[in-house]
Backbone as JSON, one array per atom type, in Angstrom:
{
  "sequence": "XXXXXXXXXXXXXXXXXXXXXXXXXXXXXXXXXXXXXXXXXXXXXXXXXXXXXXXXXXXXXXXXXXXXXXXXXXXXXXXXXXXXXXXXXXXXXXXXXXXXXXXXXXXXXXXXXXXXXXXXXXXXXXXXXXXXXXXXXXXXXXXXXXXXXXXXXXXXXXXXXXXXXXXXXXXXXXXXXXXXXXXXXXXXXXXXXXXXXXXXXXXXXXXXXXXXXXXXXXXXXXXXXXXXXXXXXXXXX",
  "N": [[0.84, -1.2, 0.0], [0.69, 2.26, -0.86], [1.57, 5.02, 0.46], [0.21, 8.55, 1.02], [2.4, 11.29, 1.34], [1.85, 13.04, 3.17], [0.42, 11.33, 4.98], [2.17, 9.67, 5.58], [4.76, 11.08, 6.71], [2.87, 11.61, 9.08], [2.52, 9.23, 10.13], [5.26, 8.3, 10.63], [5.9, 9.9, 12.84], [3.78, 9.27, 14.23], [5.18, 6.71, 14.91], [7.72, 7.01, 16.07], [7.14, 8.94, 18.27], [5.69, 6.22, 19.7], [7.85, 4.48, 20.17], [9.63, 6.11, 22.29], [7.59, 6.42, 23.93], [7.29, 4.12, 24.21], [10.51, 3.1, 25.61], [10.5, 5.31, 27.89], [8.54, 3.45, 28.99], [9.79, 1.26, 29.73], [12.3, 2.44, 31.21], [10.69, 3.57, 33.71], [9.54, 1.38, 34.53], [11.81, 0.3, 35.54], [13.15, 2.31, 37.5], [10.92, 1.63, 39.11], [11.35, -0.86, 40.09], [13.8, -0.47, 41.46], [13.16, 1.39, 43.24], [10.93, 0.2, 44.93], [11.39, -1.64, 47.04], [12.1, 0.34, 49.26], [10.49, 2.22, 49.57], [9.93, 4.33, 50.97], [11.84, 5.99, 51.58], [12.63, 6.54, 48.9], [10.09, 8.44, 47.97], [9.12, 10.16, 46.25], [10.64, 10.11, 43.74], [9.84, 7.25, 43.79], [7.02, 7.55, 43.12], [6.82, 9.17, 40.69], [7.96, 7.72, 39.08], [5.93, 5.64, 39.09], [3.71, 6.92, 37.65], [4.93, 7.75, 35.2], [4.87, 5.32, 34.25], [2.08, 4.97, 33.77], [1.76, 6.75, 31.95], [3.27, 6.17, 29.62], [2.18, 3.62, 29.37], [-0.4, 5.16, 28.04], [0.28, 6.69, 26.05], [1.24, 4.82, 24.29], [-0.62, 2.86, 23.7], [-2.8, 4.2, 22.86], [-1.69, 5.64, 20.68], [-1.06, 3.71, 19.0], [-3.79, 3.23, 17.92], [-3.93, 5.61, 16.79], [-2.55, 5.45, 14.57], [-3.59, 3.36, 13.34], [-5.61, 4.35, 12.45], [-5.22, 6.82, 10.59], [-3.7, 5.81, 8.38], [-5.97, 3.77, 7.57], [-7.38, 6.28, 6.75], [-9.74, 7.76, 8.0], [-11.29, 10.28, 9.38], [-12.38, 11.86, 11.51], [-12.11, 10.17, 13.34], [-9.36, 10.29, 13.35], [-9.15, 12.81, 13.93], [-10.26, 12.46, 17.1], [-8.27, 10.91, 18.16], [-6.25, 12.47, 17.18], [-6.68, 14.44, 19.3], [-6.6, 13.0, 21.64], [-4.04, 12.05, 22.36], [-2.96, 14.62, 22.76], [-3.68, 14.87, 24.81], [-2.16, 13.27, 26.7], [-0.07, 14.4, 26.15], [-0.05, 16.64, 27.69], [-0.84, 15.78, 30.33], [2.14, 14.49, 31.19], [3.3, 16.69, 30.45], [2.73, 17.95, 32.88], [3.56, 15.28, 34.89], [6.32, 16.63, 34.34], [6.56, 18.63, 35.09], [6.39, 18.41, 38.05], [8.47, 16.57, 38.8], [10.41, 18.12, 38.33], [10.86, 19.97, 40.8], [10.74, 17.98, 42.32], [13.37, 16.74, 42.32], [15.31, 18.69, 43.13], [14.28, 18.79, 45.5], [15.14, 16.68, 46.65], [17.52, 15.88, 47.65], [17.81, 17.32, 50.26], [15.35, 16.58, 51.63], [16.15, 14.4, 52.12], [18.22, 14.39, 53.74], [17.5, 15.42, 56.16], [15.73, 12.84, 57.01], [16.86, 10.18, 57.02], [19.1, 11.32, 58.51], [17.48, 11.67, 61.12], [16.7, 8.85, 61.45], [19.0, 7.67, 61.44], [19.8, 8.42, 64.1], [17.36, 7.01, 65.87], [18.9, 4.4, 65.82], [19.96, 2.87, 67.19], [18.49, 2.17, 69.8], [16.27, 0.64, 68.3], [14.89, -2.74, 67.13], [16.61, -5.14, 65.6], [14.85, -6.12, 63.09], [13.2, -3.94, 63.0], [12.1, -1.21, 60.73], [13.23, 1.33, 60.88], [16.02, 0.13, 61.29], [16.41, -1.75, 59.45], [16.44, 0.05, 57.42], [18.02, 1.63, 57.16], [20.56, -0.02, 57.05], [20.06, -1.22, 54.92], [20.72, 1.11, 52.79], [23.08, 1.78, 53.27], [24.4, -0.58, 52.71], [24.28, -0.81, 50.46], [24.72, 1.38, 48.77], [27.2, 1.18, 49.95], [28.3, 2.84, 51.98], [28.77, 4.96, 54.67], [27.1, 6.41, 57.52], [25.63, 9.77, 56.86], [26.79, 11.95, 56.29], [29.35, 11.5, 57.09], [31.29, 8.81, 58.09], [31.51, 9.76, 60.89], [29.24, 10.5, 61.53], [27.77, 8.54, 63.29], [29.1, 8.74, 65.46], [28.03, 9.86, 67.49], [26.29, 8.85, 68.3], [26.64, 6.26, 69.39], [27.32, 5.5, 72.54], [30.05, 5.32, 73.15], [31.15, 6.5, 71.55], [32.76, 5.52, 68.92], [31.75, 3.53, 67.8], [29.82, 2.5, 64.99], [27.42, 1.34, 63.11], [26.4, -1.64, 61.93], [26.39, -2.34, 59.36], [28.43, -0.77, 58.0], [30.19, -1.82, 57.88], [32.55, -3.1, 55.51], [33.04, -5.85, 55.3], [30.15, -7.72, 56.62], [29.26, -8.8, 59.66], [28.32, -10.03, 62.7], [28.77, -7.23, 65.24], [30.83, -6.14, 64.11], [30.78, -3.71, 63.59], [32.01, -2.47, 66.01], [33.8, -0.04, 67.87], [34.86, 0.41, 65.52], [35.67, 3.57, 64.28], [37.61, 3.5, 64.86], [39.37, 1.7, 63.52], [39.36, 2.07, 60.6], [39.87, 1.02, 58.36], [38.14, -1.47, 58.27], [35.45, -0.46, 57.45], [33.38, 1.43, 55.38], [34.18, 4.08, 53.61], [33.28, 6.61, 52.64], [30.64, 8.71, 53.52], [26.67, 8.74, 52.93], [25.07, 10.3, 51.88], [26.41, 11.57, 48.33], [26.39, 9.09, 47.04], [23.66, 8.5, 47.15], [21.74, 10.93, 46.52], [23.46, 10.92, 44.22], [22.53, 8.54, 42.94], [19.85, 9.01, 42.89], [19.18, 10.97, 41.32], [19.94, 10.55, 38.77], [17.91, 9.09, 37.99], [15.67, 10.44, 37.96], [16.68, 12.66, 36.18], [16.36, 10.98, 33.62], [14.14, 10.27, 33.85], [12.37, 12.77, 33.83], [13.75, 13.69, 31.46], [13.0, 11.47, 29.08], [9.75, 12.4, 29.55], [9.63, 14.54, 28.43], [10.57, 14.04, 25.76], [8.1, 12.55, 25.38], [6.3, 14.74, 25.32], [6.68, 16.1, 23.02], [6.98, 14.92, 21.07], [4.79, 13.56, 20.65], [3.1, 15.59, 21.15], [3.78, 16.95, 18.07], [2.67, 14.74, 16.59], [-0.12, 14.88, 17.16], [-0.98, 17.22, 16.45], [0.28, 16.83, 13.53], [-1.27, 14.85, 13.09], [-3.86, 16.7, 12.66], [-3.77, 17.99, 10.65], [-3.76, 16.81, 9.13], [-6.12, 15.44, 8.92], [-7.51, 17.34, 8.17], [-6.9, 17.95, 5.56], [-8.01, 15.41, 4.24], [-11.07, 15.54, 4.68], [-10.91, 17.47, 2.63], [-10.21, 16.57, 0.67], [-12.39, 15.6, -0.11], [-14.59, 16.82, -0.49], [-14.05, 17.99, -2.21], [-14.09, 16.09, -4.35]],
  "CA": [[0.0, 0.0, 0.0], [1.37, 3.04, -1.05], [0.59, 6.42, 1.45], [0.45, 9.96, 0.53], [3.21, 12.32, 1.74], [1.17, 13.51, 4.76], [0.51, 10.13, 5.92], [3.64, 9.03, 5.77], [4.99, 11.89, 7.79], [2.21, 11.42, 10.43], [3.11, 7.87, 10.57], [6.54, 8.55, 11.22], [6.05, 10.64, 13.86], [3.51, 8.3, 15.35], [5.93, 5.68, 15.54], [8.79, 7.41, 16.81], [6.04, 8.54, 19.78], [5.43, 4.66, 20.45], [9.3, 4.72, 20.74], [9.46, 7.01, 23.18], [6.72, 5.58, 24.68], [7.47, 2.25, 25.38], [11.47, 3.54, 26.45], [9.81, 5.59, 29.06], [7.83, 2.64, 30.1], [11.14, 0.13, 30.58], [13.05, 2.97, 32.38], [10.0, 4.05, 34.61], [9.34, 0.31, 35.47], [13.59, 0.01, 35.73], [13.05, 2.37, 38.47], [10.28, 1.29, 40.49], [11.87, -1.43, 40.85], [15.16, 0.2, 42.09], [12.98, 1.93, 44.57], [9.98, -0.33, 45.28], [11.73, -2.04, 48.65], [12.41, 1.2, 50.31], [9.97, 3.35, 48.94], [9.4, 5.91, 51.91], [13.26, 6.74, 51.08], [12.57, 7.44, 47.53], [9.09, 8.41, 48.04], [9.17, 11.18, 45.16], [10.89, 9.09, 42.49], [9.21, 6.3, 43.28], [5.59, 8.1, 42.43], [6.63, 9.79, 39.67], [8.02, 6.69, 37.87], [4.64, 4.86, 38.51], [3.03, 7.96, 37.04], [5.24, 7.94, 34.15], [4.48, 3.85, 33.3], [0.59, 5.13, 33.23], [1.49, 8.09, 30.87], [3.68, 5.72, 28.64], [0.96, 3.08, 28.52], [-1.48, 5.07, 27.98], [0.72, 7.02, 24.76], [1.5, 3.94, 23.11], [-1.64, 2.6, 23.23], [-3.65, 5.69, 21.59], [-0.77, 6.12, 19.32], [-1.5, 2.55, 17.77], [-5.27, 3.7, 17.82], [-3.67, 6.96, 16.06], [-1.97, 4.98, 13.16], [-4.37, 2.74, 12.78], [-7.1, 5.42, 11.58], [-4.28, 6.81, 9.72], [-3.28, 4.27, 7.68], [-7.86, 4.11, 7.03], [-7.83, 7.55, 6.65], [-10.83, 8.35, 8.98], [-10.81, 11.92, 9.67], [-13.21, 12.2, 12.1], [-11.35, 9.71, 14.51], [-8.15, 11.0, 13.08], [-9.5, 13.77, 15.49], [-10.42, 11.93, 18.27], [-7.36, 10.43, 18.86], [-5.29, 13.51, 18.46], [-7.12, 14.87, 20.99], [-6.34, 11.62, 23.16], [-2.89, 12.04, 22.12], [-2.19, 15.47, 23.32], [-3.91, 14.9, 26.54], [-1.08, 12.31, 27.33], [1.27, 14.67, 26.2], [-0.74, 17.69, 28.81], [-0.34, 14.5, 31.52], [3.19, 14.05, 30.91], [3.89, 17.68, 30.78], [2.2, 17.92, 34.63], [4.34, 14.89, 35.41], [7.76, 16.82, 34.37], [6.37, 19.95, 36.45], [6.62, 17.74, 39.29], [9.7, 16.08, 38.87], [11.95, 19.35, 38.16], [11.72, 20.66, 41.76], [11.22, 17.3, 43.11], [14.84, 16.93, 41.61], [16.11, 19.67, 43.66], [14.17, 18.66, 47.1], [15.3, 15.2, 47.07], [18.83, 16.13, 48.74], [17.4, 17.93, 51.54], [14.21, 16.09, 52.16], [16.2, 12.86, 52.83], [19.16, 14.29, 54.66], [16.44, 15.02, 57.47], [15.21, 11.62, 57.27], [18.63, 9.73, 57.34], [19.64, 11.72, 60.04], [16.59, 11.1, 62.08], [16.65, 7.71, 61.44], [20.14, 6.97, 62.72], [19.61, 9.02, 65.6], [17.2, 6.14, 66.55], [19.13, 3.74, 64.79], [20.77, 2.26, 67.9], [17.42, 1.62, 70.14], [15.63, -0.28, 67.22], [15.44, -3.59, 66.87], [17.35, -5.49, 64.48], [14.22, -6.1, 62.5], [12.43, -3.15, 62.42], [12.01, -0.35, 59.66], [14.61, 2.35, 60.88], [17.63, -0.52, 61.12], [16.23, -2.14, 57.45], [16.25, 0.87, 56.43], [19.56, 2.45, 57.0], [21.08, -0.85, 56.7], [20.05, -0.86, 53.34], [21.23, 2.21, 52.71], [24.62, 1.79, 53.68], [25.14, -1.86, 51.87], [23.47, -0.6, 48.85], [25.35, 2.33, 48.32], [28.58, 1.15, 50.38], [28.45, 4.01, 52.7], [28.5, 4.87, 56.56], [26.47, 7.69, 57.66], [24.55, 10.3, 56.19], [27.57, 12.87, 55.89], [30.46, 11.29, 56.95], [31.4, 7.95, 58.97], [31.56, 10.15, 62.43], [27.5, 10.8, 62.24], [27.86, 7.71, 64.38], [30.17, 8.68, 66.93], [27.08, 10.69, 68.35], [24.61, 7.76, 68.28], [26.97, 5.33, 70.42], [27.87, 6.18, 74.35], [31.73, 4.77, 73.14], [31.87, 7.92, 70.13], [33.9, 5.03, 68.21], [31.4, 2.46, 67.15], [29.39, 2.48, 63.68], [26.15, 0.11, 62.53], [27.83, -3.1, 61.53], [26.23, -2.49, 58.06], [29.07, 0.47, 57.08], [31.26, -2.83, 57.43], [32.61, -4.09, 54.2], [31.89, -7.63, 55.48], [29.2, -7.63, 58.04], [29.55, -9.57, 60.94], [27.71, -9.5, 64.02], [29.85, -6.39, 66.3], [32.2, -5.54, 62.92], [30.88, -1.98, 63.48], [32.55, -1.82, 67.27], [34.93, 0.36, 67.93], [35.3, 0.66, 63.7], [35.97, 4.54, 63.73], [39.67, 3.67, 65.41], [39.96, 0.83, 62.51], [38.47, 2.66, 59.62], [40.11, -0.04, 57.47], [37.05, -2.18, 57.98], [34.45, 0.23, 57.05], [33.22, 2.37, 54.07], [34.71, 5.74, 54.31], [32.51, 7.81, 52.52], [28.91, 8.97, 53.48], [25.91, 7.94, 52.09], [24.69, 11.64, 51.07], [26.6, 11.4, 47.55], [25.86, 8.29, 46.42], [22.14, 8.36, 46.95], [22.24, 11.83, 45.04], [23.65, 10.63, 41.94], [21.55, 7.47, 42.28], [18.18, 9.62, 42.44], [19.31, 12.64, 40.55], [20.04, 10.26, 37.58], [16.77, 8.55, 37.39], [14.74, 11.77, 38.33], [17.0, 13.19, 35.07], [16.1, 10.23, 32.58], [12.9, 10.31, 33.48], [12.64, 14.24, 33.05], [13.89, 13.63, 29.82], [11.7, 10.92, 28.04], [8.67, 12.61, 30.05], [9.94, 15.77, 27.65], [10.53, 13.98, 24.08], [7.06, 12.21, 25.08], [5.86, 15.72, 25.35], [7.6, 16.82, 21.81], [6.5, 13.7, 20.05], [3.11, 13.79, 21.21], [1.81, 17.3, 20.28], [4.1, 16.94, 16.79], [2.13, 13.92, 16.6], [-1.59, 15.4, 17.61], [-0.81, 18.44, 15.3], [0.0, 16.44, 11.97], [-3.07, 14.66, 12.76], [-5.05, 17.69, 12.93], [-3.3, 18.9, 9.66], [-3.97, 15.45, 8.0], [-7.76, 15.38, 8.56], [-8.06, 18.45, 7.14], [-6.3, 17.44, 4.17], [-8.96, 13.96, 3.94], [-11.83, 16.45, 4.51], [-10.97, 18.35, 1.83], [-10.45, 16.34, -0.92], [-13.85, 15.06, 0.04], [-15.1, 18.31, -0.75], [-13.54, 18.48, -4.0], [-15.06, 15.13, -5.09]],
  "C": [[0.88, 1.25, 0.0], [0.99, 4.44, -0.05], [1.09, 7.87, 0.82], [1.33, 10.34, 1.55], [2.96, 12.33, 3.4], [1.15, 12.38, 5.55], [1.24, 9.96, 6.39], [4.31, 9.59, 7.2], [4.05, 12.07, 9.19], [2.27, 10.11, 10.7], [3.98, 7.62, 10.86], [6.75, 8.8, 12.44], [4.85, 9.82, 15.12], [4.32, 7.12, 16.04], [7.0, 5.95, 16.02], [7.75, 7.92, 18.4], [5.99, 7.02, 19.76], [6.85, 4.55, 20.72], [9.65, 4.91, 22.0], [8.93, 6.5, 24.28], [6.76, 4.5, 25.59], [9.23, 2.27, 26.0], [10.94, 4.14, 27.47], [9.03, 4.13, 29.89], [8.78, 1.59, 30.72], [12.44, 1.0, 31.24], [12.56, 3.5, 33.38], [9.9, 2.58, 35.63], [10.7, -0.07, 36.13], [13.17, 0.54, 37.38], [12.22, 2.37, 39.37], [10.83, 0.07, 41.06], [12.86, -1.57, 41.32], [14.33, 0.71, 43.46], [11.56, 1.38, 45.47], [10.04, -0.55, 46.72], [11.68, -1.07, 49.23], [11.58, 2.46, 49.68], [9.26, 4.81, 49.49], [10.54, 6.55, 51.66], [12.97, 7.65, 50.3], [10.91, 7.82, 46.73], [8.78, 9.21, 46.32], [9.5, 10.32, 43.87], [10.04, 7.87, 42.46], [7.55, 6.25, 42.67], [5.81, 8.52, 41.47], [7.18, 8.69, 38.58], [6.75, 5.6, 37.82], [3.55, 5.88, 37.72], [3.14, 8.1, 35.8], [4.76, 6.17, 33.22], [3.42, 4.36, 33.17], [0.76, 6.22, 32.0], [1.72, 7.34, 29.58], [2.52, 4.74, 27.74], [0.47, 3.32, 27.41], [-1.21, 5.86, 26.21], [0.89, 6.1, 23.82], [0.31, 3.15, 22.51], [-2.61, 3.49, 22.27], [-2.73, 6.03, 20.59], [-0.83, 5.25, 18.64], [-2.7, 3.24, 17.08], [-5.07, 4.55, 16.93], [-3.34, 6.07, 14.41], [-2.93, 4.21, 12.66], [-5.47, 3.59, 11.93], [-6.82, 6.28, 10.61], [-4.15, 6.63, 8.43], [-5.16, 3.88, 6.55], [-8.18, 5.04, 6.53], [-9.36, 7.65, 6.73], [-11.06, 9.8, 9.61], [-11.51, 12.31, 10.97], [-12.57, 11.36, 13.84], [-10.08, 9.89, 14.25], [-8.39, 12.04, 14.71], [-9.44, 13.8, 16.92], [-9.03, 11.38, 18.87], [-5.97, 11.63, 18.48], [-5.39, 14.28, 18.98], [-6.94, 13.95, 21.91], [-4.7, 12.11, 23.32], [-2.08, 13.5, 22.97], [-2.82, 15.98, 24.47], [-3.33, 14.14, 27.33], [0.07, 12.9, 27.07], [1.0, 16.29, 27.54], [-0.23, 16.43, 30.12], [1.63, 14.41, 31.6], [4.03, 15.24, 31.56], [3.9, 18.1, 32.26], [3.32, 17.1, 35.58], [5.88, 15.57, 35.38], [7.49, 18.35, 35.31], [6.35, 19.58, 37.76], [7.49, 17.0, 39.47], [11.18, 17.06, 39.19], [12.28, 19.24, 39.72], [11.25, 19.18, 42.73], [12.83, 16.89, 43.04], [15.6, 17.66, 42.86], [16.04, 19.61, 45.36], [14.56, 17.7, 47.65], [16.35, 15.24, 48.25], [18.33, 16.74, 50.4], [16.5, 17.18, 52.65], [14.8, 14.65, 53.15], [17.62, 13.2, 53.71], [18.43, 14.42, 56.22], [16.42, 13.5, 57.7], [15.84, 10.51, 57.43], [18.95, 10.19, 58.66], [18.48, 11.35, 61.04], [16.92, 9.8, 62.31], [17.7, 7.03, 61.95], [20.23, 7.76, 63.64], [18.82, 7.72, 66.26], [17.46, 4.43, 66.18], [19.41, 2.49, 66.46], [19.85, 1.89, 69.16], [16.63, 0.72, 69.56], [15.73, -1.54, 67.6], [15.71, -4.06, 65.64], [16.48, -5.81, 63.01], [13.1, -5.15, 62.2], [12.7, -2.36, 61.09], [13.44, -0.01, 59.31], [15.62, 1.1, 60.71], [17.62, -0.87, 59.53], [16.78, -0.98, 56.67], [18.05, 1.7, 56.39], [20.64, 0.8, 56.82], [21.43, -1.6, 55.0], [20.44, -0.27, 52.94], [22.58, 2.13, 52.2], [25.07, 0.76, 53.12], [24.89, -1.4, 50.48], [24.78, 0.29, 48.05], [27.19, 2.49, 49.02], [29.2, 2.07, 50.97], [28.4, 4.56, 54.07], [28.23, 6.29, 57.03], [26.15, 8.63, 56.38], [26.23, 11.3, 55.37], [28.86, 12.21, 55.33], [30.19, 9.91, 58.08], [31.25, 8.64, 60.44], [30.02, 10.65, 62.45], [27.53, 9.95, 63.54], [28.2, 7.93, 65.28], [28.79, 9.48, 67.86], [25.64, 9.74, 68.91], [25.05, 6.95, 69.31], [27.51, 5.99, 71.74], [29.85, 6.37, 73.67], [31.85, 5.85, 72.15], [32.67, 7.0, 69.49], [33.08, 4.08, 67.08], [29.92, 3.03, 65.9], [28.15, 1.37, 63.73], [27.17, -0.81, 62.32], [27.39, -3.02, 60.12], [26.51, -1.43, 57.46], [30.52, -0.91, 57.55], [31.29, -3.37, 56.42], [32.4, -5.39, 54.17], [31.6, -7.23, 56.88], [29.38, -8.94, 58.28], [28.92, -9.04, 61.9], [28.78, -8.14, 64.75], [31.01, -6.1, 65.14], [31.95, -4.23, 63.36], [31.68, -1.35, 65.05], [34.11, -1.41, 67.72], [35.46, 0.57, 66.77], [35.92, 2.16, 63.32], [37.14, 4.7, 64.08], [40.0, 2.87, 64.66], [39.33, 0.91, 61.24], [38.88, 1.69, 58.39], [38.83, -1.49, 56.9], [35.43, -1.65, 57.64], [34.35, 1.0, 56.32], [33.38, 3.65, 54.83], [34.29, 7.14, 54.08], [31.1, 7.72, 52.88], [27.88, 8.87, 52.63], [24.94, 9.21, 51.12], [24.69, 11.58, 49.58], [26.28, 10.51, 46.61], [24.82, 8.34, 46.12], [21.8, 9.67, 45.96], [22.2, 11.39, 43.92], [22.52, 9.5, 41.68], [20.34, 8.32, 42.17], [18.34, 10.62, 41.4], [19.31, 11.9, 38.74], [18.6, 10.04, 36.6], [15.83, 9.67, 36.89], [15.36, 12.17, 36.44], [16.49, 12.64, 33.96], [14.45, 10.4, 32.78], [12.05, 11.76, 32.98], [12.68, 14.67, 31.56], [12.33, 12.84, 28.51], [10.33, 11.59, 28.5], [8.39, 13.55, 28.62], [10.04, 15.43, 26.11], [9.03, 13.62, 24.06], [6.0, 13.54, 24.36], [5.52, 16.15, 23.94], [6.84, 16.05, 20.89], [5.07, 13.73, 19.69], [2.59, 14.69, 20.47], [2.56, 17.32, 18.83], [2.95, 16.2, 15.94], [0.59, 14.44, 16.2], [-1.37, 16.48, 16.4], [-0.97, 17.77, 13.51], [-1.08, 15.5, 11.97], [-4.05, 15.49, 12.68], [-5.13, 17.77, 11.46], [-4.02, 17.53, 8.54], [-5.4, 14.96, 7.71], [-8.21, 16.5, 8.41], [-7.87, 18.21, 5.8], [-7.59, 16.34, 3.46], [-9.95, 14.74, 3.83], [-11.91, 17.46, 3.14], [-11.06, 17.91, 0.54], [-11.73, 15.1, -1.11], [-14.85, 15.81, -0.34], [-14.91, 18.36, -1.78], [-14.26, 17.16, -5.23], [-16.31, 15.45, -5.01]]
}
């Protein structure tokens, strides 16, 4: 089947949107499940990448719907769906207005909540939240305290001893007395790491939220342009 010009070019551009589309949806689901386990941590990222799998869905699906009517040349649901189309790229745009300055609050929001958390790190028990949770932390990202290894010294009576999970091999009591044998424990703070790990995702997802955006209304537009075109030489017959 051969397609006119216009088609073509709105078929292009639909399928580079489904692109888009379905990348956004295997780096949104990437990171929920980076931040699923601990998801009061990465409360922010982890909502806005289940936000972004519903946007991607919901683009790739109406963007078949789009080509398909296309491809028929239907003008009338030409319409309809790019009006669907650039109300997933309005959705999308909402989600990257809520990502920017979550972006920027992430650092702050969780150095509170880190620091709280090993403040009562050392009452806990070994199976609650707070220990999971900074224990995680600190193996994940291979890191001991929030700043620096001496957050600790303020948490234990002895000012020397550490969690046992800023030991490179954990062992029951590895963390005692660790800040006079810093040889057995990670030496940088867990601040940096977690950073780059959120700041990256937060960025990628930022991004595809933004070509979805681009794609989308290019998309919705040369469908507008293209059932005018079908309309017209309906008119002329």
């Amino acid at each position: 089947m051969q397609y006119s010009p216009r088609q073509s070019i709105s078929i292009a551009a639909a399928i580079l949107t489904i692109i888009i589309g379905t990348i956004l949806l295997v780096i949104a689901t990437f990171c929920i499940q980076n931040t699923s386990k601990h998801s009061d941590i990465w409360k922010q990222l982890y909502s806005s990448s289940i936000f972004s799998v519903i946007i991607s869905i919901f683009l790739i699906l109406v963007t078949i719907g789009y080509i398909y009517v296309v491809i028929r040349q239907f003008p009338a649901l030409i319409s309809v769906y790019s009006a669907l189309i650039g109300v997933v790229a309005f959705v999308a745009l909402i989600c990257v207005i809520i990502l920017i300055p979550a972006r920027g609050d992430f650092q702050k929001d969780n150095q509170n909540k880190i620091l709280t958390t090993i403040k009562q790190y050392s009452s806990a028990t070994n199976s609650s939240s707070i220990t999971l949770t900074i224990d995680y932390v600190q193996q994940t990202f291979e890191c001991c305290g929030f700043i620096k290894a001496e957050d600790w010294a303020l948490i234990y009576s002895d000012s020397t001893s550490t969690a046992d999970s800023c030991c490179k091999n954990v062992v029951p009591g590895c963390g005692e007395n660790s800040l006079n044998n810093r040889d057995r424990i990670f030496q940088f703070g867990c601040s940096a790491p977690m950073k780059t790990f959120a700041q990256r995702r937060f960025d990628l997802l930022i991004l595809l939220n933004s070509l979805a955006i681009l794609f989308g209304t290019v998309t919705a537009i040369l469908g507008g342009f293209f059932q005018r075109h079908i309309r017209s030489q309906y008119q002329l017959m």
